[in-house]
């Protein structure tokens, strides 16, 4: 036994069975002491005058455990209590609130401690009993065998339904493993920006990268009898205690495997030079450009051409310096991209983990429990996660930040991986939920919203799949009791996705068109994409186009959008241009294969629609036909006009490729009112203006404004046309200032399903970010 002793302050125990209704929850007070030698390294516990102890009884599912270890059954495995209360048994909880002496240093977080003893630590020991056992008998029995979470021998003595817990404020050390392709999705700007403006980057990359994470917060570690000789260990987020005004959970990072960055760097160099770093190093190490063979010279000239440098016009030593600078900048960019992805993703997911949610759950045999026990008491999961990752056959990992695997896949938006609030497959879905965390001492809040608008066809047919991820989260606890909208950080991510598609030239043209609308690629770069795909044409692949706006960029775009919302004519003109470029790709007409041609053809028509949104859908067909027939500079304008007027006897508004068809498809309600497209556009602009007003200096708009903003914005994310147009509109705003446009994150990703699973990411340089 651990040597934990209780001296009861009141020996007048009720002479009743534990299951009796009159047995109070707070049963009795006590003084605690500890006898014996502790085996922990780097941490000690002080049992003195500041130690507070007591005994509590639980005999009904409705009993409330303030420490969050015991509770009623819950179908959500993330929120299920460690000790599930029922009416068949009763539990006595022995609780100790004391201090800690810490020698262990933090690994990552910008603090000097692993466990902050100044905030106190809490131990609990739950003993299960038959409900007919008298209170006195149960307490007397338990006092002879009190257990302590700091001793693995005591943990191994736990019976079924019993638990030991340990609550502390300190640094949680963990690690996150992502595939490089997921790291770079919508995060290529820092690399593509190294190329000359307009040059396309086709980055083929595989492998994973592991980043170590340190975050400071309140945590609860629970040990349970898992059966079959296993111990179940659960780490949960606990209630915040004694936090200062500027406190947040914080986050710092470090690479677990720096070699992974070198491998990614080599992949980038090969993408732009056609050769690996070592081969280029050898050529650059020669005496001069003229000393190279003709093929070698062409390779070096082509490399520097992609960087915007004419190699023949530069001194050789200057080219050598530029080559070294490129490698250094690219390596730094890769590190920053990976750290940023993990940092933002971990914060995104961690902020949406509710108090009491499970951060980590594992089942360990005795050997592994003893091996990792000390680290678990220090909230250091790195070694354990490394072992779990190396031994998947053990089945030890049950859950890690909502997931059942360490390595994340399909990471996008602001997440580390598609989490439970983004469930792909099936229906049109709109969701906004708030996760609220309380500061128990200062009555303040920290809120993170989950905002998703998604459509995905069941079975992944030929229909578009799109998702809009609206990120609104507070990085810190609120200044006052009620948070304001200005205390949040915001982000917006759009994605189009196609799965299980066989790559063909026609399909690639369509994907590239989506990428061109969002400036991930330039018009005319489809051939570069086809060249990169090469002989993998015809294989099944997943393709996505992503567009992301972070908090900094959004805050700079909002005033521009608000200005357009205040000027109806300017706002309608901007919306008309965006909707025109977003018109669906139509392969039989050159004018519909090019977003710029589409703008010329359809922007005036959408402007006309905004001014006359009370017509029947079919009434727009002759207007479209007449306008396009007069555009003599547009290829095949006569034939396109004929189709816009209607062919084959089918009502033109039933053809979704036509202008009238788009209004019929996207703009009607049950009363045959075709103003819906216009209404959704106005709502989109109005809510951008609302958000801009809420963030204005000196404004104390309540955080509930975010819910209104999401409701209005998501109306313009309900159709594929709208999502394409929303991205095009925001890009147009960014394009008004080069400094903003260069910060835009966008990419196209082709992930091969068959074969070795290669991934190619595409992005065009918008200039140095």
Short mmCIF file of N, CA, C and O in Angstrom, two decimals, residues 78-126:
data_model
loop_
_atom_site.label_atom_id
_atom_site.label_comp_id
_atom_site.label_asym_id
_atom_site.label_seq_id
_atom_site.Cartn_x
_atom_site.Cartn_y
_atom_site.Cartn_z
N UNK A 78 -16.75 10.14 -25.26
CA UNK A 78 -15.86 11.24 -24.89
C UNK A 78 -16.23 11.80 -23.53
O UNK A 78 -15.39 12.33 -22.81
N UNK A 79 -17.51 11.72 -23.16
CA UNK A 79 -17.99 12.33 -21.92
C UNK A 79 -18.33 11.29 -20.86
O UNK A 79 -18.71 11.67 -19.75
N UNK A 80 -18.23 10.03 -21.19
CA UNK A 80 -18.56 8.99 -20.23
C UNK A 80 -17.66 9.10 -19.00
O UNK A 80 -16.45 9.28 -19.12
N UNK A 81 -18.23 9.02 -17.80
CA UNK A 81 -17.41 9.11 -16.59
C UNK A 81 -16.54 7.87 -16.42
O UNK A 81 -16.86 6.79 -16.93
N UNK A 82 -15.45 8.03 -15.68
CA UNK A 82 -14.59 6.88 -15.40
C UNK A 82 -15.30 5.88 -14.49
O UNK A 82 -15.28 4.67 -14.72
N UNK A 83 -15.95 6.40 -13.47
CA UNK A 83 -16.75 5.57 -12.57
C UNK A 83 -18.21 5.80 -12.90
O UNK A 83 -18.73 6.91 -12.70
N UNK A 84 -18.87 4.80 -13.44
CA UNK A 84 -20.27 4.93 -13.86
C UNK A 84 -21.16 4.56 -12.67
O UNK A 84 -21.19 3.40 -12.23
N UNK A 85 -21.88 5.53 -12.16
CA UNK A 85 -22.76 5.32 -11.00
C UNK A 85 -24.01 4.56 -11.41
O UNK A 85 -24.56 4.79 -12.50
N UNK A 86 -24.47 3.66 -10.54
CA UNK A 86 -25.72 2.96 -10.77
C UNK A 86 -26.40 2.73 -9.42
O UNK A 86 -25.91 3.19 -8.38
N UNK A 87 -27.48 2.01 -9.41
CA UNK A 87 -28.23 1.76 -8.18
C UNK A 87 -27.90 0.41 -7.56
O UNK A 87 -28.47 0.04 -6.54
N UNK A 88 -26.98 -0.32 -8.19
CA UNK A 88 -26.64 -1.65 -7.70
C UNK A 88 -25.49 -1.62 -6.71
O UNK A 88 -25.31 -2.56 -5.94
N UNK A 89 -24.69 -0.56 -6.75
CA UNK A 89 -23.53 -0.44 -5.85
C UNK A 89 -23.48 0.96 -5.27
O UNK A 89 -24.17 1.87 -5.70
N UNK A 90 -22.60 1.12 -4.29
CA UNK A 90 -22.33 2.43 -3.71
C UNK A 90 -20.82 2.63 -3.67
O UNK A 90 -20.05 1.66 -3.67
N UNK A 91 -20.41 3.89 -3.66
CA UNK A 91 -18.99 4.20 -3.68
C UNK A 91 -18.65 5.19 -2.56
O UNK A 91 -19.45 6.11 -2.26
N UNK A 92 -17.51 5.00 -1.97
CA UNK A 92 -16.95 5.99 -1.05
C UNK A 92 -15.73 6.60 -1.74
O UNK A 92 -14.85 5.88 -2.23
N UNK A 93 -15.73 7.93 -1.76
CA UNK A 93 -14.62 8.65 -2.39
C UNK A 93 -13.78 9.32 -1.30
O UNK A 93 -14.28 10.10 -0.50
N UNK A 94 -12.48 9.02 -1.31
CA UNK A 94 -11.53 9.62 -0.37
C UNK A 94 -10.73 10.66 -1.15
O UNK A 94 -10.06 10.33 -2.14
N UNK A 95 -10.84 11.90 -0.72
CA UNK A 95 -10.29 13.03 -1.49
C UNK A 95 -9.24 13.76 -0.68
O UNK A 95 -9.43 14.07 0.50
N UNK A 96 -8.12 14.08 -1.36
CA UNK A 96 -7.03 14.84 -0.74
C UNK A 96 -6.67 16.00 -1.65
O UNK A 96 -6.41 15.81 -2.84
N UNK A 97 -6.68 17.21 -1.10
CA UNK A 97 -6.29 18.42 -1.83
C UNK A 97 -5.03 18.95 -1.16
O UNK A 97 -5.05 19.39 -0.01
N UNK A 98 -3.91 18.90 -1.88
CA UNK A 98 -2.64 19.21 -1.24
C UNK A 98 -1.72 19.98 -2.18
O UNK A 98 -2.16 20.50 -3.21
N UNK A 99 -0.46 20.05 -1.84
CA UNK A 99 0.54 20.79 -2.62
C UNK A 99 1.52 19.81 -3.27
O UNK A 99 1.58 18.63 -2.93
N UNK A 100 2.31 20.35 -4.21
CA UNK A 100 3.31 19.54 -4.88
C UNK A 100 4.63 20.28 -4.93
O UNK A 100 4.67 21.50 -5.08
N UNK A 101 5.71 19.54 -4.76
CA UNK A 101 7.05 20.08 -4.99
C UNK A 101 7.56 19.49 -6.30
O UNK A 101 7.54 18.28 -6.49
N UNK A 102 7.99 20.35 -7.19
CA UNK A 102 8.33 19.89 -8.54
C UNK A 102 9.76 20.22 -8.89
O UNK A 102 10.21 21.36 -8.74
N UNK A 103 10.47 19.20 -9.33
CA UNK A 103 11.81 19.42 -9.87
C UNK A 103 11.83 19.29 -11.39
O UNK A 103 12.70 19.81 -12.06
N UNK A 104 10.88 18.54 -11.94
CA UNK A 104 10.86 18.29 -13.38
C UNK A 104 10.56 19.57 -14.14
O UNK A 104 9.67 20.33 -13.78
N UNK A 105 11.29 19.82 -15.22
CA UNK A 105 11.12 21.01 -16.04
C UNK A 105 10.18 20.72 -17.21
O UNK A 105 10.09 19.60 -17.70
N UNK A 106 9.51 21.77 -17.65
CA UNK A 106 8.64 21.63 -18.82
C UNK A 106 9.48 21.33 -20.05
O UNK A 106 10.59 21.86 -20.21
N UNK A 107 8.96 20.49 -20.92
CA UNK A 107 9.67 20.15 -22.14
C UNK A 107 9.51 21.21 -23.22
O UNK A 107 10.45 21.56 -23.91
N UNK A 108 8.28 21.69 -23.38
CA UNK A 108 7.99 22.55 -24.52
C UNK A 108 7.40 23.89 -24.12
O UNK A 108 7.70 24.91 -24.72
N UNK A 109 6.49 23.90 -23.14
CA UNK A 109 5.76 25.12 -22.82
C UNK A 109 6.70 26.19 -22.28
O UNK A 109 7.73 25.88 -21.67
N UNK A 110 6.38 27.48 -22.47
CA UNK A 110 7.26 28.56 -22.04
C UNK A 110 7.13 28.85 -20.55
O UNK A 110 6.89 29.97 -20.13
N UNK A 111 7.22 27.80 -19.74
CA UNK A 111 7.20 27.92 -18.29
C UNK A 111 8.28 27.00 -17.76
O UNK A 111 8.82 26.16 -18.48
N UNK A 112 8.60 27.15 -16.50
CA UNK A 112 9.72 26.38 -15.96
C UNK A 112 9.28 25.08 -15.31
O UNK A 112 10.11 24.30 -14.86
N UNK A 113 7.99 24.81 -15.26
CA UNK A 113 7.50 23.66 -14.52
C UNK A 113 6.86 22.62 -15.42
O UNK A 113 6.45 22.91 -16.53
N UNK A 114 6.79 21.40 -14.92
CA UNK A 114 5.93 20.39 -15.53
C UNK A 114 4.60 20.35 -14.80
O UNK A 114 3.55 20.19 -15.40
N UNK A 115 4.67 20.46 -13.49
CA UNK A 115 3.48 20.50 -12.65
C UNK A 115 3.61 21.69 -11.73
O UNK A 115 4.62 21.85 -11.04
N UNK A 116 2.62 22.58 -11.71
CA UNK A 116 2.69 23.79 -10.91
C UNK A 116 2.09 23.52 -9.53
O UNK A 116 0.87 23.51 -9.36
N UNK A 117 2.95 23.29 -8.56
CA UNK A 117 2.51 22.99 -7.21
C UNK A 117 1.78 24.13 -6.55
O UNK A 117 1.01 23.92 -5.60
N UNK A 118 1.99 25.35 -7.03
CA UNK A 118 1.31 26.50 -6.44
C UNK A 118 -0.21 26.44 -6.63
O UNK A 118 -0.96 27.09 -5.91
N UNK A 119 -0.65 25.69 -7.62
CA UNK A 119 -2.07 25.58 -7.88
C UNK A 119 -2.70 24.41 -7.14
O UNK A 119 -3.90 24.23 -7.18
N UNK A 120 -1.88 23.62 -6.47
CA UNK A 120 -2.40 22.48 -5.73
C UNK A 120 -2.67 21.29 -6.61
O UNK A 120 -2.80 21.40 -7.84
N UNK A 121 -2.75 20.12 -5.99
CA UNK A 121 -3.09 18.89 -6.69
C UNK A 121 -4.19 18.20 -5.89
O UNK A 121 -4.33 18.39 -4.68
N UNK A 122 -5.01 17.42 -6.60
CA UNK A 122 -6.13 16.72 -5.98
C UNK A 122 -6.01 15.23 -6.27
O UNK A 122 -5.85 14.84 -7.44
N UNK A 123 -6.10 14.43 -5.21
CA UNK A 123 -6.12 12.97 -5.36
C UNK A 123 -7.49 12.46 -4.92
O UNK A 123 -8.08 12.96 -3.96
N UNK A 124 -7.99 11.47 -5.63
CA UNK A 124 -9.21 10.78 -5.17
C UNK A 124 -8.99 9.28 -5.26
O UNK A 124 -8.23 8.78 -6.10
N UNK A 125 -9.68 8.57 -4.36
CA UNK A 125 -9.64 7.11 -4.32
C UNK A 125 -11.07 6.62 -4.17
O UNK A 125 -11.71 6.87 -3.14
N UNK A 126 -11.62 5.97 -5.20
CA UNK A 126 -12.99 5.49 -5.20
C UNK A 126 -13.03 4.00 -4.84
O UNK A 126 -12.41 3.18 -5.52
#
